[in-house]
Amino acid sequence: MEIFITVESLFTMFIMYISDKTGAPKLQGVDARLCFRRMEGPEPTFCDTHVVLVWAIAQMSLHLFFPIRWRILVPAEMLSVVFYMLVLSSSTEGLSDAATTWVMSTVLVAVCAMGKRRLEYQERLSMLMFISEKTLRFQSEFILSQAQLQKKDPSPSSEASLAI
């Protein structure tokens, strides 16, 4: 199930790119400005910002809302960073803006990954503490029950020592 959700999120990221007003024309080799030309009014902006925001939402939801282990998410994280680099290679934004956006996207993915890893570590420590506490509790209850049984039913050797 984890792998399916991870692959589905990568597929969603790709679908968001090809359905974008800049991504679809790029894949077909057409200038996006010619496809979305307006007769009057301001020219539409052709930036990849909303694509990166959708990818950020997908990454954040994978890390925060789904019970997916960190090691399963590592390939998805790497692929999202590499895929976004490929998307930006044909970006209409300038090289400086594209590089800055890519770096910020990479930092966001890295921070999500570190947070997920830390959360997993904390969950494992909590479970370990819970199990050790339960073990100590069961051991002390067992010792207490054994002591109560010996108090109620003294052994014959202890009666013999009392008689002497």
Short mmCIF file of N, CA and C in Angstrom, two decimals:
data_model
loop_
_atom_site.label_atom_id
_atom_site.label_comp_id
_atom_site.label_asym_id
_atom_site.label_seq_id
_atom_site.Cartn_x
_atom_site.Cartn_y
_atom_site.Cartn_z
N MET A 1 0.82 -1.19 0.00
CA MET A 1 0.00 0.00 0.00
C MET A 1 0.87 1.26 0.00
N GLU A 2 1.98 1.22 0.76
CA GLU A 2 2.86 2.38 0.81
C GLU A 2 3.44 2.69 -0.57
N ILE A 3 3.88 1.65 -1.25
CA ILE A 3 4.48 1.85 -2.56
C ILE A 3 3.44 2.38 -3.54
N PHE A 4 2.22 1.86 -3.46
CA PHE A 4 1.15 2.32 -4.34
C PHE A 4 0.87 3.81 -4.13
N ILE A 5 0.78 4.24 -2.88
CA ILE A 5 0.51 5.65 -2.59
C ILE A 5 1.67 6.51 -3.09
N THR A 6 2.89 6.06 -2.91
CA THR A 6 4.05 6.81 -3.36
C THR A 6 4.07 6.95 -4.88
N VAL A 7 3.82 5.85 -5.58
CA VAL A 7 3.79 5.90 -7.05
C VAL A 7 2.64 6.77 -7.53
N GLU A 8 1.51 6.67 -6.86
CA GLU A 8 0.35 7.49 -7.22
C GLU A 8 0.65 8.98 -7.06
N SER A 9 1.37 9.34 -6.02
CA SER A 9 1.71 10.76 -5.84
C SER A 9 2.66 11.24 -6.94
N LEU A 10 3.61 10.40 -7.33
CA LEU A 10 4.50 10.78 -8.44
C LEU A 10 3.71 10.92 -9.74
N PHE A 11 2.76 10.04 -9.95
CA PHE A 11 1.91 10.12 -11.13
C PHE A 11 1.08 11.41 -11.10
N THR A 12 0.57 11.77 -9.93
CA THR A 12 -0.19 13.01 -9.79
C THR A 12 0.68 14.22 -10.09
N MET A 13 1.93 14.19 -9.64
CA MET A 13 2.84 15.29 -9.94
C MET A 13 3.04 15.43 -11.44
N PHE A 14 3.21 14.32 -12.12
CA PHE A 14 3.40 14.35 -13.57
C PHE A 14 2.14 14.86 -14.26
N ILE A 15 0.98 14.40 -13.83
CA ILE A 15 -0.29 14.84 -14.42
C ILE A 15 -0.46 16.34 -14.22
N MET A 16 -0.09 16.84 -13.06
CA MET A 16 -0.22 18.29 -12.81
C MET A 16 0.69 19.07 -13.75
N TYR A 17 1.83 18.52 -14.07
CA TYR A 17 2.73 19.22 -14.99
C TYR A 17 2.17 19.22 -16.41
N ILE A 18 1.70 18.08 -16.89
CA ILE A 18 1.23 18.04 -18.28
C ILE A 18 -0.12 18.72 -18.45
N SER A 19 -0.84 18.95 -17.36
CA SER A 19 -2.10 19.68 -17.49
C SER A 19 -1.92 21.17 -17.25
N ASP A 20 -0.73 21.59 -16.93
CA ASP A 20 -0.43 23.00 -16.71
C ASP A 20 -0.42 23.74 -18.05
N LYS A 21 -0.73 25.03 -18.00
CA LYS A 21 -0.78 25.79 -19.25
C LYS A 21 0.60 26.00 -19.88
N THR A 22 1.65 25.75 -19.13
CA THR A 22 2.98 25.81 -19.74
C THR A 22 3.53 24.43 -20.05
N GLY A 23 3.13 23.42 -19.28
CA GLY A 23 3.68 22.09 -19.48
C GLY A 23 3.17 21.39 -20.72
N ALA A 24 1.86 21.48 -20.96
CA ALA A 24 1.28 20.79 -22.12
C ALA A 24 1.84 21.29 -23.44
N PRO A 25 1.91 22.61 -23.67
CA PRO A 25 2.52 23.07 -24.93
C PRO A 25 3.99 22.70 -25.06
N LYS A 26 4.73 22.71 -23.93
CA LYS A 26 6.15 22.34 -23.99
C LYS A 26 6.33 20.91 -24.46
N LEU A 27 5.48 20.02 -23.95
CA LEU A 27 5.59 18.61 -24.34
C LEU A 27 5.26 18.41 -25.82
N GLN A 28 4.45 19.30 -26.37
CA GLN A 28 4.08 19.19 -27.78
C GLN A 28 4.99 20.02 -28.68
N GLY A 29 5.91 20.75 -28.08
CA GLY A 29 6.84 21.55 -28.86
C GLY A 29 6.25 22.84 -29.38
N VAL A 30 5.24 23.36 -28.70
CA VAL A 30 4.55 24.58 -29.12
C VAL A 30 4.88 25.68 -28.12
N ASP A 31 4.93 26.90 -28.61
CA ASP A 31 5.16 28.04 -27.73
C ASP A 31 3.89 28.30 -26.92
N ALA A 32 4.04 28.30 -25.60
CA ALA A 32 2.87 28.48 -24.73
C ALA A 32 2.25 29.86 -24.89
N ARG A 33 3.05 30.85 -25.23
CA ARG A 33 2.50 32.20 -25.39
C ARG A 33 1.57 32.30 -26.58
N LEU A 34 1.80 31.48 -27.60
CA LEU A 34 0.90 31.48 -28.75
C LEU A 34 -0.42 30.77 -28.44
N CYS A 35 -0.36 29.78 -27.58
CA CYS A 35 -1.58 29.02 -27.24
C CYS A 35 -2.53 29.82 -26.37
N PHE A 36 -2.00 30.62 -25.49
CA PHE A 36 -2.83 31.33 -24.53
C PHE A 36 -2.77 32.84 -24.74
N ARG A 37 -2.80 33.24 -25.96
CA ARG A 37 -2.75 34.65 -26.30
C ARG A 37 -4.10 35.29 -26.04
N ARG A 38 -4.10 36.50 -25.52
CA ARG A 38 -5.35 37.22 -25.28
C ARG A 38 -5.44 38.39 -26.24
N MET A 39 -6.64 38.64 -26.66
CA MET A 39 -6.86 39.78 -27.56
C MET A 39 -6.72 41.10 -26.79
N GLU A 40 -7.23 41.12 -25.61
CA GLU A 40 -7.13 42.33 -24.80
C GLU A 40 -6.86 41.94 -23.36
N GLY A 41 -6.40 42.87 -22.61
CA GLY A 41 -6.08 42.59 -21.22
C GLY A 41 -4.62 42.19 -21.06
N PRO A 42 -4.21 42.01 -19.83
CA PRO A 42 -2.81 41.66 -19.58
C PRO A 42 -2.48 40.26 -20.08
N GLU A 43 -1.24 40.09 -20.44
CA GLU A 43 -0.77 38.78 -20.88
C GLU A 43 -0.73 37.84 -19.67
N PRO A 44 -1.07 36.59 -19.86
CA PRO A 44 -0.99 35.65 -18.74
C PRO A 44 0.47 35.37 -18.38
N THR A 45 0.67 35.05 -17.13
CA THR A 45 2.03 34.73 -16.70
C THR A 45 2.32 33.27 -17.00
N PHE A 46 3.53 33.02 -17.40
CA PHE A 46 3.95 31.65 -17.71
C PHE A 46 5.10 31.28 -16.79
N CYS A 47 4.73 30.93 -15.58
CA CYS A 47 5.75 30.51 -14.62
C CYS A 47 5.36 29.14 -14.07
N ASP A 48 6.31 28.49 -13.48
CA ASP A 48 6.10 27.14 -12.97
C ASP A 48 5.77 27.12 -11.49
N THR A 49 5.38 28.25 -10.95
CA THR A 49 5.18 28.34 -9.51
C THR A 49 4.04 27.46 -9.03
N HIS A 50 2.91 27.47 -9.72
CA HIS A 50 1.81 26.65 -9.22
C HIS A 50 2.08 25.16 -9.39
N VAL A 51 2.91 24.79 -10.35
CA VAL A 51 3.31 23.38 -10.47
C VAL A 51 4.13 22.99 -9.25
N VAL A 52 5.05 23.85 -8.87
CA VAL A 52 5.89 23.55 -7.71
C VAL A 52 5.06 23.54 -6.43
N LEU A 53 4.04 24.38 -6.36
CA LEU A 53 3.19 24.37 -5.17
C LEU A 53 2.38 23.08 -5.07
N VAL A 54 1.89 22.60 -6.18
CA VAL A 54 1.18 21.31 -6.17
C VAL A 54 2.12 20.19 -5.77
N TRP A 55 3.34 20.22 -6.27
CA TRP A 55 4.31 19.20 -5.89
C TRP A 55 4.65 19.30 -4.40
N ALA A 56 4.74 20.53 -3.90
CA ALA A 56 5.02 20.71 -2.48
C ALA A 56 3.88 20.15 -1.63
N ILE A 57 2.65 20.39 -2.07
CA ILE A 57 1.50 19.83 -1.36
C ILE A 57 1.55 18.31 -1.38
N ALA A 58 1.88 17.74 -2.52
CA ALA A 58 1.97 16.28 -2.63
C ALA A 58 3.06 15.73 -1.71
N GLN A 59 4.22 16.38 -1.69
CA GLN A 59 5.31 15.92 -0.82
C GLN A 59 4.93 16.04 0.65
N MET A 60 4.35 17.18 1.01
CA MET A 60 3.97 17.39 2.41
C MET A 60 2.91 16.39 2.85
N SER A 61 1.93 16.14 1.99
CA SER A 61 0.88 15.19 2.37
C SER A 61 1.44 13.77 2.48
N LEU A 62 2.38 13.42 1.62
CA LEU A 62 3.01 12.10 1.73
C LEU A 62 3.74 11.95 3.06
N HIS A 63 4.40 13.00 3.48
CA HIS A 63 5.21 12.93 4.69
C HIS A 63 4.37 13.07 5.97
N LEU A 64 3.28 13.82 5.90
CA LEU A 64 2.55 14.11 7.13
C LEU A 64 1.29 13.29 7.33
N PHE A 65 0.57 12.99 6.28
CA PHE A 65 -0.75 12.39 6.46
C PHE A 65 -0.80 10.89 6.23
N PHE A 66 0.12 10.35 5.49
CA PHE A 66 0.07 8.93 5.18
C PHE A 66 1.09 8.17 6.02
N PRO A 67 0.70 6.99 6.51
CA PRO A 67 1.64 6.21 7.33
C PRO A 67 2.62 5.44 6.44
N ILE A 68 3.50 6.17 5.82
CA ILE A 68 4.48 5.58 4.91
C ILE A 68 5.85 5.69 5.57
N ARG A 69 6.61 4.60 5.53
CA ARG A 69 7.94 4.62 6.13
C ARG A 69 8.88 5.51 5.31
N TRP A 70 9.86 6.04 6.01
CA TRP A 70 10.79 6.98 5.40
C TRP A 70 11.56 6.34 4.25
N ARG A 71 11.97 5.11 4.42
CA ARG A 71 12.79 4.47 3.38
C ARG A 71 11.99 4.23 2.10
N ILE A 72 10.68 4.15 2.20
CA ILE A 72 9.85 4.00 1.00
C ILE A 72 9.75 5.34 0.27
N LEU A 73 9.80 6.43 1.02
CA LEU A 73 9.65 7.76 0.42
C LEU A 73 10.92 8.29 -0.23
N VAL A 74 12.07 7.75 0.10
CA VAL A 74 13.33 8.27 -0.43
C VAL A 74 13.35 8.28 -1.97
N PRO A 75 12.96 7.20 -2.65
CA PRO A 75 12.96 7.27 -4.13
C PRO A 75 11.99 8.33 -4.67
N ALA A 76 10.85 8.48 -4.02
CA ALA A 76 9.89 9.50 -4.47
C ALA A 76 10.46 10.90 -4.28
N GLU A 77 11.17 11.11 -3.20
CA GLU A 77 11.78 12.42 -2.96
C GLU A 77 12.83 12.72 -4.03
N MET A 78 13.68 11.74 -4.29
CA MET A 78 14.72 11.95 -5.30
C MET A 78 14.12 12.18 -6.69
N LEU A 79 13.12 11.38 -7.02
CA LEU A 79 12.49 11.53 -8.34
C LEU A 79 11.79 12.87 -8.48
N SER A 80 11.17 13.35 -7.42
CA SER A 80 10.49 14.64 -7.53
C SER A 80 11.49 15.77 -7.75
N VAL A 81 12.64 15.70 -7.08
CA VAL A 81 13.67 16.73 -7.27
C VAL A 81 14.24 16.67 -8.69
N VAL A 82 14.55 15.46 -9.16
CA VAL A 82 15.11 15.31 -10.51
C VAL A 82 14.08 15.69 -11.57
N PHE A 83 12.84 15.27 -11.37
CA PHE A 83 11.80 15.58 -12.35
C PHE A 83 11.56 17.08 -12.43
N TYR A 84 11.58 17.75 -11.28
CA TYR A 84 11.39 19.20 -11.32
C TYR A 84 12.56 19.89 -12.00
N MET A 85 13.77 19.34 -11.85
CA MET A 85 14.91 19.90 -12.56
C MET A 85 14.71 19.76 -14.07
N LEU A 86 14.17 18.62 -14.50
CA LEU A 86 13.88 18.44 -15.93
C LEU A 86 12.80 19.40 -16.41
N VAL A 87 11.80 19.62 -15.58
CA VAL A 87 10.74 20.57 -15.93
C VAL A 87 11.32 21.97 -16.08
N LEU A 88 12.19 22.35 -15.18
CA LEU A 88 12.76 23.69 -15.23
C LEU A 88 13.75 23.87 -16.37
N SER A 89 14.24 22.78 -16.93
CA SER A 89 15.18 22.91 -18.05
C SER A 89 14.51 23.54 -19.26
N SER A 90 13.20 23.40 -19.36
CA SER A 90 12.48 24.04 -20.46
C SER A 90 11.57 25.15 -19.97
N SER A 91 11.90 25.72 -18.83
CA SER A 91 11.06 26.74 -18.23
C SER A 91 11.16 28.06 -18.98
N THR A 92 10.07 28.80 -18.95
CA THR A 92 10.07 30.14 -19.56
C THR A 92 10.62 31.18 -18.59
N GLU A 93 10.81 30.79 -17.35
CA GLU A 93 11.43 31.69 -16.39
C GLU A 93 12.91 31.79 -16.72
N GLY A 94 13.54 32.80 -16.21
CA GLY A 94 14.98 32.94 -16.44
C GLY A 94 15.75 31.88 -15.68
N LEU A 95 17.01 31.73 -16.02
CA LEU A 95 17.85 30.72 -15.37
C LEU A 95 17.98 30.97 -13.88
N SER A 96 18.12 32.23 -13.50
CA SER A 96 18.26 32.57 -12.09
C SER A 96 17.00 32.21 -11.30
N ASP A 97 15.84 32.58 -11.83
CA ASP A 97 14.58 32.26 -11.14
C ASP A 97 14.34 30.76 -11.09
N ALA A 98 14.64 30.08 -12.18
CA ALA A 98 14.45 28.63 -12.22
C ALA A 98 15.36 27.93 -11.22
N ALA A 99 16.61 28.37 -11.14
CA ALA A 99 17.55 27.76 -10.19
C ALA A 99 17.12 28.02 -8.75
N THR A 100 16.68 29.23 -8.48
CA THR A 100 16.21 29.56 -7.13
C THR A 100 15.00 28.72 -6.76
N THR A 101 14.07 28.58 -7.68
CA THR A 101 12.88 27.77 -7.41
C THR A 101 13.26 26.32 -7.18
N TRP A 102 14.19 25.81 -7.96
CA TRP A 102 14.62 24.42 -7.79
C TRP A 102 15.29 24.22 -6.44
N VAL A 103 16.15 25.15 -6.05
CA VAL A 103 16.83 25.04 -4.75
C VAL A 103 15.81 25.06 -3.62
N MET A 104 14.83 25.97 -3.69
CA MET A 104 13.82 26.04 -2.64
C MET A 104 12.98 24.76 -2.60
N SER A 105 12.66 24.23 -3.76
CA SER A 105 11.91 22.97 -3.83
C SER A 105 12.72 21.82 -3.23
N THR A 106 14.00 21.79 -3.54
CA THR A 106 14.87 20.75 -3.00
C THR A 106 15.00 20.86 -1.49
N VAL A 107 15.12 22.08 -0.99
CA VAL A 107 15.20 22.29 0.46
C VAL A 107 13.90 21.85 1.13
N LEU A 108 12.78 22.15 0.51
CA LEU A 108 11.49 21.74 1.06
C LEU A 108 11.39 20.22 1.15
N VAL A 109 11.80 19.54 0.11
CA VAL A 109 11.77 18.07 0.12
C VAL A 109 12.73 17.53 1.17
N ALA A 110 13.90 18.12 1.29
CA ALA A 110 14.88 17.66 2.28
C ALA A 110 14.37 17.87 3.71
N VAL A 111 13.76 19.01 3.96
CA VAL A 111 13.22 19.28 5.29
C VAL A 111 12.09 18.30 5.62
N CYS A 112 11.24 18.03 4.65
CA CYS A 112 10.17 17.04 4.86
C CYS A 112 10.75 15.67 5.16
N ALA A 113 11.79 15.30 4.44
CA ALA A 113 12.41 13.99 4.65
C ALA A 113 13.04 13.89 6.04
N MET A 114 13.74 14.94 6.44
CA MET A 114 14.36 14.92 7.77
C MET A 114 13.29 14.89 8.86
N GLY A 115 12.22 15.64 8.66
CA GLY A 115 11.13 15.63 9.64
C GLY A 115 10.47 14.27 9.74
N LYS A 116 10.26 13.62 8.61
CA LYS A 116 9.65 12.29 8.61
C LYS A 116 10.56 11.29 9.31
N ARG A 117 11.86 11.37 9.05
CA ARG A 117 12.82 10.47 9.68
C ARG A 117 12.83 10.68 11.18
N ARG A 118 12.82 11.92 11.60
CA ARG A 118 12.82 12.24 13.03
C ARG A 118 11.53 11.75 13.70
N LEU A 119 10.41 11.92 13.02
CA LEU A 119 9.14 11.46 13.56
C LEU A 119 9.14 9.94 13.72
N GLU A 120 9.65 9.23 12.74
CA GLU A 120 9.76 7.77 12.84
C GLU A 120 10.64 7.37 14.02
N TYR A 121 11.75 8.06 14.19
CA TYR A 121 12.66 7.77 15.29
C TYR A 121 11.97 7.98 16.64
N GLN A 122 11.24 9.08 16.77
CA GLN A 122 10.52 9.37 18.00
C GLN A 122 9.44 8.33 18.26
N GLU A 123 8.73 7.91 17.21
CA GLU A 123 7.69 6.89 17.38
C GLU A 123 8.30 5.57 17.85
N ARG A 124 9.44 5.22 17.31
CA ARG A 124 10.10 3.97 17.73
C ARG A 124 10.59 4.06 19.17
N LEU A 125 11.14 5.22 19.55
CA LEU A 125 11.56 5.38 20.94
C LEU A 125 10.37 5.30 21.89
N SER A 126 9.27 5.92 21.52
CA SER A 126 8.07 5.87 22.35
C SER A 126 7.57 4.44 22.50
N MET A 127 7.57 3.70 21.42
CA MET A 127 7.12 2.31 21.47
C MET A 127 8.06 1.47 22.33
N LEU A 128 9.35 1.71 22.21
CA LEU A 128 10.32 0.98 23.03
C LEU A 128 10.12 1.28 24.51
N MET A 129 9.90 2.55 24.84
CA MET A 129 9.65 2.92 26.24
C MET A 129 8.35 2.29 26.74
N PHE A 130 7.33 2.27 25.91
CA PHE A 130 6.05 1.68 26.28
C PHE A 130 6.20 0.18 26.55
N ILE A 131 6.92 -0.51 25.67
CA ILE A 131 7.11 -1.96 25.83
C ILE A 131 7.94 -2.26 27.08
N SER A 132 9.00 -1.49 27.31
CA SER A 132 9.83 -1.75 28.50
C SER A 132 9.04 -1.46 29.78
N GLU A 133 8.21 -0.43 29.76
CA GLU A 133 7.38 -0.13 30.93
C GLU A 133 6.36 -1.25 31.18
N LYS A 134 5.76 -1.76 30.11
CA LYS A 134 4.81 -2.87 30.24
C LYS A 134 5.51 -4.11 30.78
N THR A 135 6.72 -4.39 30.28
CA THR A 135 7.47 -5.55 30.74
C THR A 135 7.78 -5.45 32.23
N LEU A 136 8.23 -4.28 32.67
CA LEU A 136 8.52 -4.09 34.09
C LEU A 136 7.25 -4.24 34.93
N ARG A 137 6.15 -3.74 34.43
CA ARG A 137 4.89 -3.84 35.16
C ARG A 137 4.46 -5.30 35.31
N PHE A 138 4.54 -6.06 34.22
CA PHE A 138 4.16 -7.48 34.29
C PHE A 138 5.10 -8.26 35.21
N GLN A 139 6.38 -7.94 35.17
CA GLN A 139 7.33 -8.62 36.05
C GLN A 139 7.03 -8.32 37.52
N SER A 140 6.77 -7.06 37.83
CA SER A 140 6.48 -6.71 39.23
C SER A 140 5.15 -7.31 39.68
N GLU A 141 4.15 -7.36 38.81
CA GLU A 141 2.89 -8.00 39.17
C GLU A 141 3.07 -9.50 39.40
N PHE A 142 3.91 -10.12 38.59
CA PHE A 142 4.18 -11.55 38.76
C PHE A 142 4.88 -11.81 40.09
N ILE A 143 5.88 -11.01 40.41
CA ILE A 143 6.61 -11.17 41.68
C ILE A 143 5.67 -10.94 42.85
N LEU A 144 4.81 -9.94 42.76
CA LEU A 144 3.84 -9.66 43.81
C LEU A 144 2.86 -10.81 43.98
N SER A 145 2.38 -11.36 42.87
CA SER A 145 1.44 -12.49 42.97
C SER A 145 2.12 -13.72 43.56
N GLN A 146 3.39 -13.95 43.23
CA GLN A 146 4.13 -15.08 43.81
C GLN A 146 4.31 -14.88 45.31
N ALA A 147 4.58 -13.65 45.72
CA ALA A 147 4.75 -13.37 47.15
C ALA A 147 3.44 -13.57 47.90
N GLN A 148 2.32 -13.17 47.30
CA GLN A 148 1.02 -13.36 47.93
C GLN A 148 0.66 -14.84 48.03
N LEU A 149 1.01 -15.61 47.01
CA LEU A 149 0.75 -17.05 47.05
C LEU A 149 1.56 -17.72 48.15
N GLN A 150 2.80 -17.33 48.33
CA GLN A 150 3.64 -17.91 49.37
C GLN A 150 3.14 -17.51 50.75
N LYS A 151 2.58 -16.32 50.88
CA LYS A 151 2.07 -15.86 52.16
C LYS A 151 0.81 -16.64 52.54
N LYS A 152 -0.06 -16.92 51.56
CA LYS A 152 -1.29 -17.66 51.82
C LYS A 152 -1.01 -19.14 52.06
N ASP A 153 -0.13 -19.71 51.30
CA ASP A 153 0.15 -21.15 51.35
C ASP A 153 1.62 -21.37 51.68
N PRO A 154 1.97 -21.32 52.96
CA PRO A 154 3.38 -21.51 53.29
C PRO A 154 3.82 -22.94 53.00
N SER A 155 5.04 -23.09 52.62
CA SER A 155 5.58 -24.41 52.28
C SER A 155 5.87 -25.21 53.55
N PRO A 156 5.92 -26.55 53.48
CA PRO A 156 6.18 -27.37 54.67
C PRO A 156 7.56 -27.11 55.27
N SER A 157 8.52 -26.76 54.51
CA SER A 157 9.86 -26.52 55.05
C SER A 157 9.87 -25.28 55.93
N SER A 158 9.06 -24.28 55.58
CA SER A 158 9.03 -23.09 56.41
C SER A 158 8.30 -23.36 57.72
N GLU A 159 7.30 -24.29 57.73
CA GLU A 159 6.61 -24.65 58.96
C GLU A 159 7.54 -25.42 59.89
N ALA A 160 8.37 -26.24 59.31
CA ALA A 160 9.32 -27.03 60.11
C ALA A 160 10.33 -26.11 60.78
N SER A 161 10.76 -25.08 60.07
CA SER A 161 11.73 -24.16 60.67
C SER A 161 11.08 -23.34 61.77
N LEU A 162 9.78 -23.10 61.68
CA LEU A 162 9.08 -22.36 62.73
C LEU A 162 8.90 -23.23 63.99
N ALA A 163 8.74 -24.53 63.80
CA ALA A 163 8.52 -25.44 64.92
C ALA A 163 9.78 -25.63 65.75
N ILE A 164 10.92 -25.48 65.20
CA ILE A 164 12.19 -25.70 65.91
C ILE A 164 12.49 -24.53 66.73
#
